[in-house]
Amino acid sequence: MNPGMFIEANRIGPEWIADYGNGHLEVRNPANGELLGSVPLARAADVERCIAVAARAGERWRATPARARARALRRWHDLIAARKEDLATILTLEQGKPLSEARAEIDYAASFVQWYAEEAERIYGRIAPSIDGTSVFTVEKVPVGVVAAITPWNAPCSMVTRKVAPAIAAGCSVVLKPAEATPFSALALAELAAQAGIADGVLNVITGMPAEIGAVFTQSRAVRKISFTGSTPVARRLFAHAADSMKRLSLEAGGNAPFIVLQDADLDVAIDAAMIAKFRSGGQSCVAANRFFIHASVYEPFKTAFTRRVASLTCGAGMDHADVGPVIDANAARRIASLIDDATAQGATVLCGGYRAGTAFVNPAIVCDISPKMKIYRDEIFGPVAGLCAFEDVDALVSSLNAEDVGLIAYIISQDSIAARNIANRLDVGMVGINTGLASDASMPFGGVKGSGIGREGSIEGIEAYLETKYIKATP
Ligand code: ADP
């Protein structure tokens, strides 16, 4: 790997800062606990300085022509593509996912930069008719200002570009705080952004204690927008704390995705989709299928075929080309083990897989006959464990899912496209995948309803999130 890509420093304006005199945060490889490096802990005053640098750079960036912003983004895209192997290696080392999945994530991350390089030139306002004929009404789209972006560890590159690319395309500057477990992917992306000619101060990266940095973000008057991806409790906290300064917010929080297999489903399609929806990224994704609702008439054949496929998955270090890597750390693995134990204590059965005690590995598992009283049914598993149960009445299933507090994505498998779309229309979720286990795409709006969040990322909604609407009435 190119050694210049592993950066143990923060980026503020044109500077790389390796030490604030406040200690460092260690980053470890989840597969073996090995120390990969450390990043500095920023103090509140450092975060404030970073915001001030971003605010000054933002004034210049918003005045930079759209075509120049687009060109810089295009160069960033090309550099990400050229450094795909280096970025994928960093990602696998700090996050744990298999190298093949890390490469796919770099492609996905790059696709947001490409999409928003193109969208930068297509930010339109409108001229509205003046009702009494005396004035000219123009409606303009202007950048919101400084954006604070907070990203999670499960997709350390694509969650950065999904926020940063549209913000920069819109003419905003960004202070990015990556997750403690995965700062090196974000810092490498920032280095490539600088090489691409994205002006100094437009993309800043800061690391430190999340609650402390979050408090500076929410209290700052200069920060005009927070874009967050992570857990529902932290999303709620940011929402509450941002009330005082009335910030714009995009919050992408957790889901508890149902995967519904109807009576007439093609079981081969169902199993292929289930494998992707559940085991991509080891199930550590907010769009990972959490609960599999299988029509009672096909429950037994689905269980048999799914178990055969899941039991054949290899589980090991991402650099060793396993199908499923470790979860993010040993604590996460223990939490997943406790969900399985809670389920089996209440009558569920493990068909394959399970926790490898004392490690960050959970062998891909299937737990059947789960029910709403079990934590595995109610909580996001965030690991390579599939919970299965049979259903008979699809209307009752839709009603019970709609009564829940979250609604990010649902998967439906059926050969009857009208029936599947009908269920898709009735489910209270932001996204639906029909006969597929992979619905994410840079050109589509990603996001959920209720406790799953506010706002959308990707597509035209994704850039709109960084634009303010301003109307000007001109009377001669
Ligand atoms: P997870 O449990 O999956 O790690 P979190 O919501 O804790 O999810 O983390 C997602 C992102 O939010 C990370 O970058 C993390 O550092 C950040 N974060 C956690 N707590 C806070 C907080 N109080 N304020 C701001 N950011 C936070």
Short mmCIF file of C-alpha atoms in Angstrom, two decimals, residues 153 254-257 278-279 281-292 327-328 331-340 343 362-367 370 374-388:
data_model
loop_
_atom_site.label_atom_id
_atom_site.label_comp_id
_atom_site.label_asym_id
_atom_site.label_seq_id
_atom_site.Cartn_x
_atom_site.Cartn_y
_atom_site.Cartn_z
CA TRP A 153 -17.86 2.83 10.98
CA GLY A 254 -31.21 2.51 12.39
CA GLY A 255 -33.70 0.16 10.80
CA ASN A 256 -35.07 -3.29 11.59
CA ALA A 257 -35.61 -4.45 8.03
CA LYS A 278 -28.29 -10.33 5.38
CA PHE A 279 -24.61 -11.11 4.97
CA SER A 281 -20.90 -6.34 5.37
CA GLY A 282 -21.51 -9.16 7.87
CA GLY A 283 -25.00 -7.79 8.50
CA GLN A 284 -23.49 -4.59 9.93
CA SER A 285 -25.66 -2.27 7.93
CA CYS A 286 -28.81 -0.31 8.67
CA VAL A 287 -30.36 -1.84 5.55
CA ALA A 288 -29.40 -5.40 6.50
CA ALA A 289 -32.40 -7.73 6.63
CA ASN A 290 -33.02 -8.33 10.30
CA ARG A 291 -36.10 -10.54 10.41
CA PHE A 292 -37.19 -13.02 7.76
CA VAL A 327 -17.83 -7.65 13.53
CA ILE A 328 -16.40 -4.30 14.57
CA ASN A 331 -18.00 -6.15 22.52
CA ALA A 332 -20.22 -6.10 19.44
CA ALA A 333 -19.76 -9.88 19.08
CA ARG A 334 -20.74 -10.40 22.73
CA ARG A 335 -23.85 -8.24 22.26
CA ILE A 336 -24.88 -10.34 19.26
CA ALA A 337 -24.27 -13.53 21.26
CA SER A 338 -26.57 -12.21 23.98
CA LEU A 339 -29.34 -11.67 21.40
CA ILE A 340 -29.01 -15.30 20.30
CA ALA A 343 -33.90 -15.95 21.70
CA VAL A 362 -19.71 -14.55 14.85
CA ASN A 363 -20.06 -17.46 12.44
CA PRO A 364 -22.96 -16.75 10.05
CA ALA A 365 -26.01 -17.97 11.92
CA ILE A 366 -29.69 -18.74 11.45
CA VAL A 367 -32.08 -18.61 14.38
CA ILE A 370 -38.24 -15.97 16.54
CA MET A 374 -37.40 -11.70 21.81
CA LYS A 375 -34.74 -8.99 21.59
CA ILE A 376 -33.48 -10.47 18.32
CA TYR A 377 -36.86 -9.53 16.79
CA ARG A 378 -37.07 -6.02 18.25
CA ASP A 379 -33.43 -4.85 18.16
CA GLU A 380 -31.21 -4.25 15.17
CA ILE A 381 -28.87 -7.29 15.19
CA PHE A 382 -26.02 -5.59 13.28
CA GLY A 383 -24.27 -8.89 12.71
CA PRO A 384 -24.33 -12.04 10.55
CA VAL A 385 -27.36 -13.59 12.21
CA ALA A 386 -30.69 -14.16 10.46
CA GLY A 387 -33.87 -14.52 12.54
CA LEU A 388 -36.66 -16.47 10.82
#
